[in-house]
Amino acid sequence: MIPRLLKEPFVHFVAIGAVLFALYQTKERLAPEEEVEDKDRIVIDQQEYDHLKELWKIQWKRDPSPGDIKALLDRHLRQEVFYREALKMNLDHNDEIIKKRLSQKMEAVANDLSALTQPPTDERLMAFFHDNDDFFKLPRSYQFQQVLFLANETDVDARLQSTLGTLRQGGGIPADRVSKAGLKCDWPLTSVHDLDNAFGGDFTRSLEEAPLNEWSGPIRSGFGWHLVRITTRQDSVLPDFETVRDYVAREYDYRSEMESQDRVFEELLGKYRVNITAADVPAEIKSNFVAP
Amino acid sequence: MKALPYLVLLSILPAVSQDAGAPSKESLERTQSKRPYSPYADRSFPSRPFFGDTHLHTGFSMDAGAFGCTLTPRDALRFARGEQVTASSGQPAKLSRPLDFLVVADHSDNMGFFPDLFAGKPEILAQPMGRKWYDMIRDGKGAEAALDIIGQFSQGTFPEELMYAPGSLPYKNAWQETIDAAEHYNEPGRFTAFIGYEWTSLDKGNNLHRNVIFRDDGDKASQVVPFTCTPPMGSNNPRDLWKWMASYEEKTGGSVLAIAHNGNLSNGTMFPLVESFGKKLDANYAEERARWERLYEVTQTKGDGEAHPFLSPNDEFADFETWDKGNLDGSEAKTNGMLAGEYARSALKSGLKLQTELGTNPYKFGLVGSSDAHTGLAAMEEENFFGKTTPQEPSPERMLAKFMSNPKTGVTIYDWEVGASGYAAVWADENTRASIWDAMQRKETYATTGSRMIVRFFGGWDFEEADAHTRNPAFAGYAKGVPMGGDLSAAPAGKSATFIVAALKDPIGANLDRIQVVKGWLDASGELQEKVFDAVWSGDRQPGADGKVPAVGSTVDVENATWTNTIGSPELITVWKDPDFDPKLKAFYYLRVLEIPTPRWTAYDAKRLGSKPLEGTRMTLQERAYTSPIWYNP
């Protein structure tokens, strides 16, 4: 039970929060008296100054001139003064941008927790791969030849039929049809996704019904009409795990981080009593957030 | 010259890619400064371009986040690769076809926290472990340091003193997260995820943004932080950005290029003629700009920037998706005098003149289109358009609101004016960071307004009609000339410039209306001139008395948001010869390819979502492509 608990993102989450809180409290308590009281002091000691200069140098790749240093300190103090005053006036509260930024940070923490608690081990990846085999299957592929007749050619029907006849009798592809419109005639084994991309229209759907190893058609694409001869039709298959390992790992990371975010959210939401009193929120939506 | 149906276009050699490693930057520069007559003669060449978006924001951009975008760079990359994602508005979203590459270009300012650890925050350096991590990052081992940090954290050995320091918490800053996402989803040969950012310079409301794209992997890119705009840390002067770029290359041995943002909201400051940020344009400005800003974003959601009807009154296609009411925040209204400093065609022309004054043409850029969407979704098809910002994701109301309204100046832009545009097409040998970046660097690119037509353009002295009829016009193109983005010089005596001009329709899109050659030149009296030629068109239309080919007509049924390919042509190809060529005059030539009219996204919305368009809403358009120019330098 305990080890499992230690792997729960939420437990980490709460633990980190508690540690931070405790440390912060301790620091407050142990700080020298005058520092606690003198909240309106802004100190720029050597370290702080070096830090500011370093930030500046990261951008400009040279040492700041005296004018730059003046501007640097001016900017720093302006920001610090406004920041502190804004905090005193609670201007950070209910600021949409600050809210978003802080919630993004929490999501980032949840993501890191996901990597800590569910590292992509071989077993996990393999299980994930098989649980989602539909997702990882390679699409159907075809190896084929095609001859194109553009949609706006004259006498296209007669030309199609005469060429089909020639091809069926073992004739070659007519010279003026080779690489017509830049589309090659011989296609190596190519997935339907790539074929959709290259041909458009209903081309790949029509390939499903075309016979193997004989010239047939015409079938339609985004460019016009095609005579086709399919030499290989390969059905959708699950690839060898090792060949797609990186892809599986990426998908696994993404989905476990999404899950981790959801779980952290659900757990934290449990700490709050959400009360939706607005009358016109549909009940089925309310029930998502409000405990019955 | 009309479209001849028997012509053969864009022939394909078997897709052999023998480009083992990309040429070095030095060798590229050599080729560009002293280009041999045909540097491509022995090169293998690709059969289709790669399509992508060089300018996409995610929820990491402060403004996108404020608009409600919750998608991250990873979501954006998944979507571009063709996977289904849930848009910020909760709707499922998927592209009709995957893109080949993507640059997530979030704003550099406010990109998360400045990496305190990186900059050596005092509290961190004071602690031995912090010092160690700092040194690791300094030595380019950022990833190792991050892993170490997470490891220490999980094992409870994380130094207590460091708990206070915000930069040391085990979450990554946005820049590192952006790099990680690109590294994760980059798949050489299949999908390229570039590392990049947008330097978001805004000078008095005038948009001077640049997208910065790295050729390199994360090991180099993570050695720097993006250049920002707010002084004193950053600067909004492009000269400072170029310095940053130079120092990146010097420090890391890497390569980086910048794409200037569509200048139509810069109120004339994108292409200055006299001075920039209070400093007169000089040879150095021209050289640096030409060196770093290789490409220009000529079309995007915030309007089209190729040509403006005021500047090109004789060009009946110049008024396309025009946004000319003011600058980015509407704080200053537009005047006609500003237009020449912000449209691509006029800048290409000005460049010729500046070249004679400064020795270098500062505006010698290639063309791309991109989205500038702030949704994490590079969805720029008319019938699958996910808007510019999250509130513009599909809904019955999305074309009824105002995109911007500045009561002080009266500048108002409606949401229906936002365009579903565009993409960048790149003629690279293979789908890798190095290969696509190198093609961008040599400007072998074109812009589209969202359609994926295939466009070829070659210039030389010896092209003949027969070259358009061969099985491999591209072979003739590379063997006897230069492709889009290239240079011609030293015209042989008595010869005129000739061009192979070709386009094939988008396989799932509309037929083509015509291909035009746009020529700009500096005449003998030092005046800039331009002329648009109809080079090849569909059907048997005859040019009128004014020399112009009449409109192709329209099959669009606006109410039902449909059209048919019963007009236009699936492919157009010809060899075009400049009838007015003068070997003494500097000139450039680029192509504009027009599709037949189709329904605009607003028509699809009205049909599918039942929106009632506001008066004046445009419901049809002619999608188009603009190629990078070919320059003639006597």
mmCIF file with all atom_site columns, N, CA and C in Angstrom, chain A residues 197-198, chain B residues 47-54 80-81 95 97-103 190-194 368-370 378 422-428 430-431 436 440 444-456 504-507 595 624-626:
data_model
loop_
_atom_site.group_PDB
_atom_site.id
_atom_site.type_symbol
_atom_site.label_atom_id
_atom_site.label_alt_id
_atom_site.label_comp_id
_atom_site.label_asym_id
_atom_site.label_entity_id
_atom_site.label_seq_id
_atom_site.pdbx_PDB_ins_code
_atom_site.Cartn_x
_atom_site.Cartn_y
_atom_site.Cartn_z
_atom_site.occupancy
_atom_site.B_iso_or_equiv
_atom_site.pdbx_formal_charge
_atom_site.auth_seq_id
_atom_site.auth_comp_id
_atom_site.auth_asym_id
_atom_site.auth_atom_id
_atom_site.pdbx_PDB_model_num
ATOM 1   N N  . ASN A 1 197 ? -2.936 12.006 -50.168 1.00 0.00 ? 197 ASN A N  1
ATOM 2   C CA . ASN A 1 197 ? -2.237 13.272 -50.278 1.00 0.00 ? 197 ASN A CA 1
ATOM 3   C C  . ASN A 1 197 ? -1.843 13.590 -51.714 1.00 0.00 ? 197 ASN A C  1
ATOM 4   N N  . ALA A 1 198 ? -1.426 12.563 -52.445 1.00 0.00 ? 198 ALA A N  1
ATOM 5   C CA . ALA A 1 198 ? -0.922 12.781 -53.797 1.00 0.00 ? 198 ALA A CA 1
ATOM 6   C C  . ALA A 1 198 ? -2.034 12.851 -54.839 1.00 0.00 ? 198 ALA A C  1
ATOM 7   N N  . SER B 2 47  ? 10.444 15.840 -56.137 1.00 0.00 ? 47  SER B N  1
ATOM 8   C CA . SER B 2 47  ? 9.290  15.777 -57.021 1.00 0.00 ? 47  SER B CA 1
ATOM 9   C C  . SER B 2 47  ? 8.119  16.587 -56.489 1.00 0.00 ? 47  SER B C  1
ATOM 10  N N  . ARG B 2 48  ? 8.141  16.896 -55.214 1.00 0.00 ? 48  ARG B N  1
ATOM 11  C CA . ARG B 2 48  ? 7.101  17.775 -54.695 1.00 0.00 ? 48  ARG B CA 1
ATOM 12  C C  . ARG B 2 48  ? 7.693  18.615 -53.565 1.00 0.00 ? 48  ARG B C  1
ATOM 13  N N  . PRO B 2 49  ? 7.107  19.783 -53.334 1.00 0.00 ? 49  PRO B N  1
ATOM 14  C CA . PRO B 2 49  ? 7.647  20.607 -52.254 1.00 0.00 ? 49  PRO B CA 1
ATOM 15  C C  . PRO B 2 49  ? 7.111  20.120 -50.899 1.00 0.00 ? 49  PRO B C  1
ATOM 16  N N  . PHE B 2 50  ? 7.726  20.585 -49.839 1.00 0.00 ? 50  PHE B N  1
ATOM 17  C CA . PHE B 2 50  ? 7.194  20.308 -48.510 1.00 0.00 ? 50  PHE B CA 1
ATOM 18  C C  . PHE B 2 50  ? 6.371  21.509 -48.056 1.00 0.00 ? 50  PHE B C  1
ATOM 19  N N  . PHE B 2 51  ? 5.217  21.222 -47.479 1.00 0.00 ? 51  PHE B N  1
ATOM 20  C CA . PHE B 2 51  ? 4.322  22.282 -47.023 1.00 0.00 ? 51  PHE B CA 1
ATOM 21  C C  . PHE B 2 51  ? 4.369  22.397 -45.501 1.00 0.00 ? 51  PHE B C  1
ATOM 22  N N  . GLY B 2 52  ? 4.375  23.614 -45.020 1.00 0.00 ? 52  GLY B N  1
ATOM 23  C CA . GLY B 2 52  ? 4.400  23.791 -43.575 1.00 0.00 ? 52  GLY B CA 1
ATOM 24  C C  . GLY B 2 52  ? 4.005  25.196 -43.167 1.00 0.00 ? 52  GLY B C  1
ATOM 25  N N  . ASP B 2 53  ? 4.141  25.448 -41.886 1.00 0.00 ? 53  ASP B N  1
ATOM 26  C CA . ASP B 2 53  ? 3.796  26.745 -41.296 1.00 0.00 ? 53  ASP B CA 1
ATOM 27  C C  . ASP B 2 53  ? 5.013  27.198 -40.498 1.00 0.00 ? 53  ASP B C  1
ATOM 28  N N  . THR B 2 54  ? 5.487  28.416 -40.774 1.00 0.00 ? 54  THR B N  1
ATOM 29  C CA . THR B 2 54  ? 6.679  28.903 -40.078 1.00 0.00 ? 54  THR B CA 1
ATOM 30  C C  . THR B 2 54  ? 6.329  29.840 -38.926 1.00 0.00 ? 54  THR B C  1
ATOM 31  N N  . ALA B 2 80  ? -0.207 19.258 -36.454 1.00 0.00 ? 80  ALA B N  1
ATOM 32  C CA . ALA B 2 80  ? 0.424  19.469 -37.767 1.00 0.00 ? 80  ALA B CA 1
ATOM 33  C C  . ALA B 2 80  ? 0.802  18.139 -38.406 1.00 0.00 ? 80  ALA B C  1
ATOM 34  N N  . ARG B 2 81  ? 1.145  17.156 -37.592 1.00 0.00 ? 81  ARG B N  1
ATOM 35  C CA . ARG B 2 81  ? 1.501  15.839 -38.119 1.00 0.00 ? 81  ARG B CA 1
ATOM 36  C C  . ARG B 2 81  ? 0.283  15.050 -38.575 1.00 0.00 ? 81  ARG B C  1
ATOM 37  N N  . LEU B 2 95  ? -6.482 17.990 -39.400 1.00 0.00 ? 95  LEU B N  1
ATOM 38  C CA . LEU B 2 95  ? -6.214 18.497 -40.752 1.00 0.00 ? 95  LEU B CA 1
ATOM 39  C C  . LEU B 2 95  ? -6.697 17.500 -41.799 1.00 0.00 ? 95  LEU B C  1
ATOM 40  N N  . ARG B 2 97  ? -5.056 16.892 -44.425 1.00 0.00 ? 97  ARG B N  1
ATOM 41  C CA . ARG B 2 97  ? -3.793 16.235 -44.773 1.00 0.00 ? 97  ARG B CA 1
ATOM 42  C C  . ARG B 2 97  ? -2.736 16.762 -43.835 1.00 0.00 ? 97  ARG B C  1
ATOM 43  N N  . PRO B 2 98  ? -1.808 15.903 -43.428 1.00 0.00 ? 98  PRO B N  1
ATOM 44  C CA . PRO B 2 98  ? -0.770 16.395 -42.526 1.00 0.00 ? 98  PRO B CA 1
ATOM 45  C C  . PRO B 2 98  ? 0.095  17.455 -43.207 1.00 0.00 ? 98  PRO B C  1
ATOM 46  N N  . LEU B 2 99  ? 0.733  18.286 -42.430 1.00 0.00 ? 99  LEU B N  1
ATOM 47  C CA . LEU B 2 99  ? 1.772  19.165 -42.952 1.00 0.00 ? 99  LEU B CA 1
ATOM 48  C C  . LEU B 2 99  ? 3.105  18.422 -42.883 1.00 0.00 ? 99  LEU B C  1
ATOM 49  N N  . ASP B 2 100 ? 4.098  18.939 -43.597 1.00 0.00 ? 100 ASP B N  1
ATOM 50  C CA . ASP B 2 100 ? 5.408  18.299 -43.603 1.00 0.00 ? 100 ASP B CA 1
ATOM 51  C C  . ASP B 2 100 ? 6.335  18.890 -42.552 1.00 0.00 ? 100 ASP B C  1
ATOM 52  N N  . PHE B 2 101 ? 6.080  20.155 -42.183 1.00 0.00 ? 101 PHE B N  1
ATOM 53  C CA . PHE B 2 101 ? 6.946  20.754 -41.162 1.00 0.00 ? 101 PHE B CA 1
ATOM 54  C C  . PHE B 2 101 ? 6.200  21.859 -40.417 1.00 0.00 ? 101 PHE B C  1
ATOM 55  N N  . LEU B 2 102 ? 6.730  22.201 -39.259 1.00 0.00 ? 102 LEU B N  1
ATOM 56  C CA . LEU B 2 102 ? 6.108  23.244 -38.449 1.00 0.00 ? 102 LEU B CA 1
ATOM 57  C C  . LEU B 2 102 ? 7.170  23.962 -37.626 1.00 0.00 ? 102 LEU B C  1
ATOM 58  N N  . VAL B 2 103 ? 7.009  25.286 -37.527 1.00 0.00 ? 103 VAL B N  1
ATOM 59  C CA . VAL B 2 103 ? 7.815  26.067 -36.592 1.00 0.00 ? 103 VAL B CA 1
ATOM 60  C C  . VAL B 2 103 ? 6.856  26.618 -35.539 1.00 0.00 ? 103 VAL B C  1
ATOM 61  N N  . ARG B 2 190 ? 10.179 12.298 -42.291 1.00 0.00 ? 190 ARG B N  1
ATOM 62  C CA . ARG B 2 190 ? 8.730  12.216 -42.235 1.00 0.00 ? 190 ARG B CA 1
ATOM 63  C C  . ARG B 2 190 ? 8.083  13.532 -41.812 1.00 0.00 ? 190 ARG B C  1
ATOM 64  N N  . PHE B 2 191 ? 8.616  14.118 -40.770 1.00 0.00 ? 191 PHE B N  1
ATOM 65  C CA . PHE B 2 191 ? 8.034  15.364 -40.277 1.00 0.00 ? 191 PHE B CA 1
ATOM 66  C C  . PHE B 2 191 ? 9.130  16.171 -39.598 1.00 0.00 ? 191 PHE B C  1
ATOM 67  N N  . THR B 2 192 ? 9.229  17.438 -39.969 1.00 0.00 ? 192 THR B N  1
ATOM 68  C CA . THR B 2 192 ? 10.268 18.280 -39.380 1.00 0.00 ? 192 THR B CA 1
ATOM 69  C C  . THR B 2 192 ? 9.661  19.264 -38.382 1.00 0.00 ? 192 THR B C  1
ATOM 70  N N  . ALA B 2 193 ? 10.134 19.202 -37.158 1.00 0.00 ? 193 ALA B N  1
ATOM 71  C CA . ALA B 2 193 ? 9.727  20.155 -36.124 1.00 0.00 ? 193 ALA B CA 1
ATOM 72  C C  . ALA B 2 193 ? 10.918 21.070 -35.872 1.00 0.00 ? 193 ALA B C  1
ATOM 73  N N  . PHE B 2 194 ? 10.814 22.310 -36.358 1.00 0.00 ? 194 PHE B N  1
ATOM 74  C CA . PHE B 2 194 ? 11.907 23.259 -36.167 1.00 0.00 ? 194 PHE B CA 1
ATOM 75  C C  . PHE B 2 194 ? 11.837 23.880 -34.782 1.00 0.00 ? 194 PHE B C  1
ATOM 76  N N  . VAL B 2 368 ? 7.238  33.305 -48.463 1.00 0.00 ? 368 VAL B N  1
ATOM 77  C CA . VAL B 2 368 ? 6.473  32.203 -47.859 1.00 0.00 ? 368 VAL B CA 1
ATOM 78  C C  . VAL B 2 368 ? 5.172  32.774 -47.314 1.00 0.00 ? 368 VAL B C  1
ATOM 79  N N  . GLY B 2 369 ? 4.207  31.904 -47.123 1.00 0.00 ? 369 GLY B N  1
ATOM 80  C CA . GLY B 2 369 ? 3.008  32.255 -46.378 1.00 0.00 ? 369 GLY B CA 1
ATOM 81  C C  . GLY B 2 369 ? 3.044  31.473 -45.082 1.00 0.00 ? 369 GLY B C  1
ATOM 82  N N  . SER B 2 370 ? 2.323  31.938 -44.077 1.00 0.00 ? 370 SER B N  1
ATOM 83  C CA . SER B 2 370 ? 2.214  31.191 -42.826 1.00 0.00 ? 370 SER B CA 1
ATOM 84  C C  . SER B 2 370 ? 0.977  31.665 -42.095 1.00 0.00 ? 370 SER B C  1
ATOM 85  N N  . ALA B 2 378 ? -2.508 24.868 -36.976 1.00 0.00 ? 378 ALA B N  1
ATOM 86  C CA . ALA B 2 378 ? -2.160 25.411 -38.289 1.00 0.00 ? 378 ALA B CA 1
ATOM 87  C C  . ALA B 2 378 ? -3.212 24.930 -39.291 1.00 0.00 ? 378 ALA B C  1
ATOM 88  N N  . GLY B 2 422 ? -1.842 31.293 -44.339 1.00 0.00 ? 422 GLY B N  1
ATOM 89  C CA . GLY B 2 422 ? -1.408 30.590 -45.528 1.00 0.00 ? 422 GLY B CA 1
ATOM 90  C C  . GLY B 2 422 ? -0.405 29.529 -45.098 1.00 0.00 ? 422 GLY B C  1
ATOM 91  N N  . TYR B 2 423 ? 0.278  28.987 -46.102 1.00 0.00 ? 423 TYR B N  1
ATOM 92  C CA . TYR B 2 423 ? 1.323  27.986 -45.861 1.00 0.00 ? 423 TYR B CA 1
ATOM 93  C C  . TYR B 2 423 ? 2.600  28.364 -46.607 1.00 0.00 ? 423 TYR B C  1
ATOM 94  N N  . ALA B 2 424 ? 3.683  27.737 -46.174 1.00 0.00 ? 424 ALA B N  1
ATOM 95  C CA . ALA B 2 424 ? 4.973  27.893 -46.850 1.00 0.00 ? 424 ALA B CA 1
ATOM 96  C C  . ALA B 2 424 ? 5.264  26.600 -47.609 1.00 0.00 ? 424 ALA B C  1
ATOM 97  N N  . ALA B 2 425 ? 5.636  26.721 -48.877 1.00 0.00 ? 425 ALA B N  1
ATOM 98  C CA . ALA B 2 425 ? 6.046  25.558 -49.664 1.00 0.00 ? 425 ALA B CA 1
ATOM 99  C C  . ALA B 2 425 ? 7.544  25.669 -49.904 1.00 0.00 ? 425 ALA B C  1
ATOM 100 N N  . VAL B 2 426 ? 8.264  24.581 -49.668 1.00 0.00 ? 426 VAL B N  1
ATOM 101 C CA . VAL B 2 426 ? 9.724  24.610 -49.738 1.00 0.00 ? 426 VAL B CA 1
ATOM 102 C C  . VAL B 2 426 ? 10.213 23.463 -50.623 1.00 0.00 ? 426 VAL B C  1
ATOM 103 N N  . TRP B 2 427 ? 11.034 23.822 -51.628 1.00 0.00 ? 427 TRP B N  1
ATOM 104 C CA . TRP B 2 427 ? 11.602 22.798 -52.520 1.00 0.00 ? 427 TRP B CA 1
ATOM 105 C C  . TRP B 2 427 ? 12.887 22.263 -51.912 1.00 0.00 ? 427 TRP B C  1
ATOM 106 N N  . ALA B 2 428 ? 12.747 21.379 -50.954 1.00 0.00 ? 428 ALA B N  1
ATOM 107 C CA . ALA B 2 428 ? 13.914 20.791 -50.304 1.00 0.00 ? 428 ALA B CA 1
ATOM 108 C C  . ALA B 2 428 ? 14.102 19.367 -50.810 1.00 0.00 ? 428 ALA B C  1
ATOM 109 N N  . GLU B 2 430 ? 15.009 16.714 -48.969 1.00 0.00 ? 430 GLU B N  1
ATOM 110 C CA . GLU B 2 430 ? 14.405 15.742 -48.064 1.00 0.00 ? 430 GLU B CA 1
ATOM 111 C C  . GLU B 2 430 ? 13.777 16.460 -46.881 1.00 0.00 ? 430 GLU B C  1
ATOM 112 N N  . ASN B 2 431 ? 12.912 15.743 -46.201 1.00 0.00 ? 431 ASN B N  1
ATOM 113 C CA . ASN B 2 431 ? 12.176 16.355 -45.096 1.00 0.00 ? 431 ASN B CA 1
ATOM 114 C C  . ASN B 2 431 ? 12.999 16.275 -43.802 1.00 0.00 ? 431 ASN B C  1
ATOM 115 N N  . ILE B 2 436 ? 15.407 21.390 -45.312 1.00 0.00 ? 436 ILE B N  1
ATOM 116 C CA . ILE B 2 436 ? 14.377 22.425 -45.480 1.00 0.00 ? 436 ILE B CA 1
ATOM 117 C C  . ILE B 2 436 ? 14.958 23.803 -45.162 1.00 0.00 ? 436 ILE B C  1
ATOM 118 N N  . MET B 2 440 ? 15.243 27.122 -47.524 1.00 0.00 ? 440 MET B N  1
ATOM 119 C CA . MET B 2 440 ? 14.774 28.459 -47.123 1.00 0.00 ? 440 MET B CA 1
ATOM 120 C C  . MET B 2 440 ? 15.900 29.471 -47.311 1.00 0.00 ? 440 MET B C  1
ATOM 121 N N  . GLU B 2 444 ? 14.367 28.882 -52.143 1.00 0.00 ? 444 GLU B N  1
ATOM 122 C CA . GLU B 2 444 ? 13.643 28.044 -53.103 1.00 0.00 ? 444 GLU B CA 1
ATOM 123 C C  . GLU B 2 444 ? 12.285 27.690 -52.476 1.00 0.00 ? 444 GLU B C  1
ATOM 124 N N  . THR B 2 445 ? 11.454 28.709 -52.374 1.00 0.00 ? 445 THR B N  1
ATOM 125 C CA . THR B 2 445 ? 10.210 28.608 -51.624 1.00 0.00 ? 445 THR B CA 1
ATOM 126 C C  . THR B 2 445 ? 9.101  29.364 -52.342 1.00 0.00 ? 445 THR B C  1
ATOM 127 N N  . TYR B 2 446 ? 7.856  29.063 -51.995 1.00 0.00 ? 446 TYR B N  1
ATOM 128 C CA . TYR B 2 446 ? 6.761  29.922 -52.411 1.00 0.00 ? 446 TYR B CA 1
ATOM 129 C C  . TYR B 2 446 ? 5.692  29.969 -51.338 1.00 0.00 ? 446 TYR B C  1
ATOM 130 N N  . ALA B 2 447 ? 4.848  30.973 -51.456 1.00 0.00 ? 447 ALA B N  1
ATOM 131 C CA . ALA B 2 447 ? 3.775  31.173 -50.483 1.00 0.00 ? 447 ALA B CA 1
ATOM 132 C C  . ALA B 2 447 ? 2.476  30.678 -51.097 1.00 0.00 ? 447 ALA B C  1
ATOM 133 N N  . THR B 2 448 ? 1.605  30.072 -50.291 1.00 0.00 ? 448 THR B N  1
ATOM 134 C CA . THR B 2 448 ? 0.246  29.857 -50.769 1.00 0.00 ? 448 THR B CA 1
ATOM 135 C C  . THR B 2 448 ? -0.712 30.408 -49.726 1.00 0.00 ? 448 THR B C  1
ATOM 136 N N  . THR B 2 449 ? -1.933 30.678 -50.189 1.00 0.00 ? 449 THR B N  1
ATOM 137 C CA . THR B 2 449 ? -2.930 31.221 -49.273 1.00 0.00 ? 449 THR B CA 1
ATOM 138 C C  . THR B 2 449 ? -3.731 30.093 -48.617 1.00 0.00 ? 449 THR B C  1
ATOM 139 N N  . GLY B 2 450 ? -3.168 28.891 -48.588 1.00 0.00 ? 450 GLY B N  1
ATOM 140 C CA . GLY B 2 450 ? -3.803 27.778 -47.892 1.00 0.00 ? 450 GLY B CA 1
ATOM 141 C C  . GLY B 2 450 ? -3.981 26.556 -48.765 1.00 0.00 ? 450 GLY B C  1
ATOM 142 N N  . SER B 2 451 ? -3.942 26.763 -50.081 1.00 0.00 ? 451 SER B N  1
ATOM 143 C CA . SER B 2 451 ? -4.066 25.659 -51.017 1.00 0.00 ? 451 SER B CA 1
ATOM 144 C C  . SER B 2 451 ? -2.691 24.997 -51.181 1.00 0.00 ? 451 SER B C  1
ATOM 145 N N  . ARG B 2 452 ? -2.664 23.761 -51.700 1.00 0.00 ? 452 ARG B N  1
ATOM 146 C CA . ARG B 2 452 ? -1.368 23.093 -51.866 1.00 0.00 ? 452 ARG B CA 1
ATOM 147 C C  . ARG B 2 452 ? -1.096 22.776 -53.329 1.00 0.00 ? 452 ARG B C  1
ATOM 148 N N  . MET B 2 453 ? -1.136 23.804 -54.139 1.00 0.00 ? 453 MET B N  1
ATOM 149 C CA . MET B 2 453 ? -0.751 23.608 -55.537 1.00 0.00 ? 453 MET B CA 1
ATOM 150 C C  . MET B 2 453 ? 0.766  23.453 -55.625 1.00 0.00 ? 453 MET B C  1
ATOM 151 N N  . ILE B 2 454 ? 1.210  22.794 -56.708 1.00 0.00 ? 454 ILE B N  1
ATOM 152 C CA . ILE B 2 454 ? 2.646  22.586 -56.914 1.00 0.00 ? 454 ILE B CA 1
ATOM 153 C C  . ILE B 2 454 ? 3.109  23.563 -57.984 1.00 0.00 ? 454 ILE B C  1
ATOM 154 N N  . VAL B 2 455 ? 4.070  24.410 -57.644 1.00 0.00 ? 455 VAL B N  1
ATOM 155 C CA . VAL B 2 455 ? 4.486  25.473 -58.554 1.00 0.00 ? 455 VAL B CA 1
ATOM 156 C C  . VAL B 2 455 ? 5.983  25.355 -58.847 1.00 0.00 ? 455 VAL B C  1
ATOM 157 N N  . ARG B 2 456 ? 6.320  25.430 -60.149 1.00 0.00 ? 456 ARG B N  1
ATOM 158 C CA . ARG B 2 456 ? 7.720  25.414 -60.592 1.00 0.00 ? 456 ARG B CA 1
ATOM 159 C C  . ARG B 2 456 ? 8.030  26.714 -61.307 1.00 0.00 ? 456 ARG B C  1
ATOM 160 N N  . LEU B 2 504 ? 0.591  22.792 -60.956 1.00 0.00 ? 504 LEU B N  1
ATOM 161 C CA . LEU B 2 504 ? -0.359 21.678 -60.917 1.00 0.00 ? 504 LEU B CA 1
ATOM 162 C C  . LEU B 2 504 ? -1.312 21.946 -59.756 1.00 0.00 ? 504 LEU B C  1
ATOM 163 N N  . LYS B 2 505 ? -2.595 21.714 -59.987 1.00 0.00 ? 505 LYS B N  1
ATOM 164 C CA . LYS B 2 505 ? -3.579 22.040 -58.951 1.00 0.00 ? 505 LYS B CA 1
ATOM 165 C C  . LYS B 2 505 ? -3.368 21.222 -57.677 1.00 0.00 ? 505 LYS B C  1
ATOM 166 N N  . ASP B 2 506 ? -3.870 21.698 -56.590 1.00 0.00 ? 506 ASP B N  1
ATOM 167 C CA . ASP B 2 506 ? -3.969 20.925 -55.357 1.00 0.00 ? 506 ASP B CA 1
ATOM 168 C C  . ASP B 2 506 ? -4.871 19.723 -55.645 1.00 0.00 ? 506 ASP B C  1
ATOM 169 N N  . PRO B 2 507 ? -4.410 18.494 -55.336 1.00 0.00 ? 507 PRO B N  1
ATOM 170 C CA . PRO B 2 507 ? -5.236 17.323 -55.699 1.00 0.00 ? 507 PRO B CA 1
ATOM 171 C C  . PRO B 2 507 ? -6.642 17.352 -55.105 1.00 0.00 ? 507 PRO B C  1
ATOM 172 N N  . GLU B 2 595 ? -6.050 30.308 -58.570 1.00 0.00 ? 595 GLU B N  1
ATOM 173 C CA . GLU B 2 595 ? -7.069 29.267 -58.733 1.00 0.00 ? 595 GLU B CA 1
ATOM 174 C C  . GLU B 2 595 ? -8.350 29.914 -59.236 1.00 0.00 ? 595 GLU B C  1
ATOM 175 N N  . ARG B 2 624 ? -4.319 31.583 -54.107 1.00 0.00 ? 624 ARG B N  1
ATOM 176 C CA . ARG B 2 624 ? -3.182 31.865 -54.985 1.00 0.00 ? 624 ARG B CA 1
ATOM 177 C C  . ARG B 2 624 ? -1.857 31.437 -54.375 1.00 0.00 ? 624 ARG B C  1
ATOM 178 N N  . ALA B 2 625 ? -0.839 31.442 -55.224 1.00 0.00 ? 625 ALA B N  1
ATOM 179 C CA . ALA B 2 625 ? 0.533  31.179 -54.774 1.00 0.00 ? 625 ALA B CA 1
ATOM 180 C C  . ALA B 2 625 ? 1.417  32.284 -55.310 1.00 0.00 ? 625 ALA B C  1
ATOM 181 N N  . TYR B 2 626 ? 2.446  32.648 -54.520 1.00 0.00 ? 626 TYR B N  1
ATOM 182 C CA . TYR B 2 626 ? 3.450  33.624 -54.946 1.00 0.00 ? 626 TYR B CA 1
ATOM 183 C C  . TYR B 2 626 ? 4.813  32.964 -54.799 1.00 0.00 ? 626 TYR B C  1
#
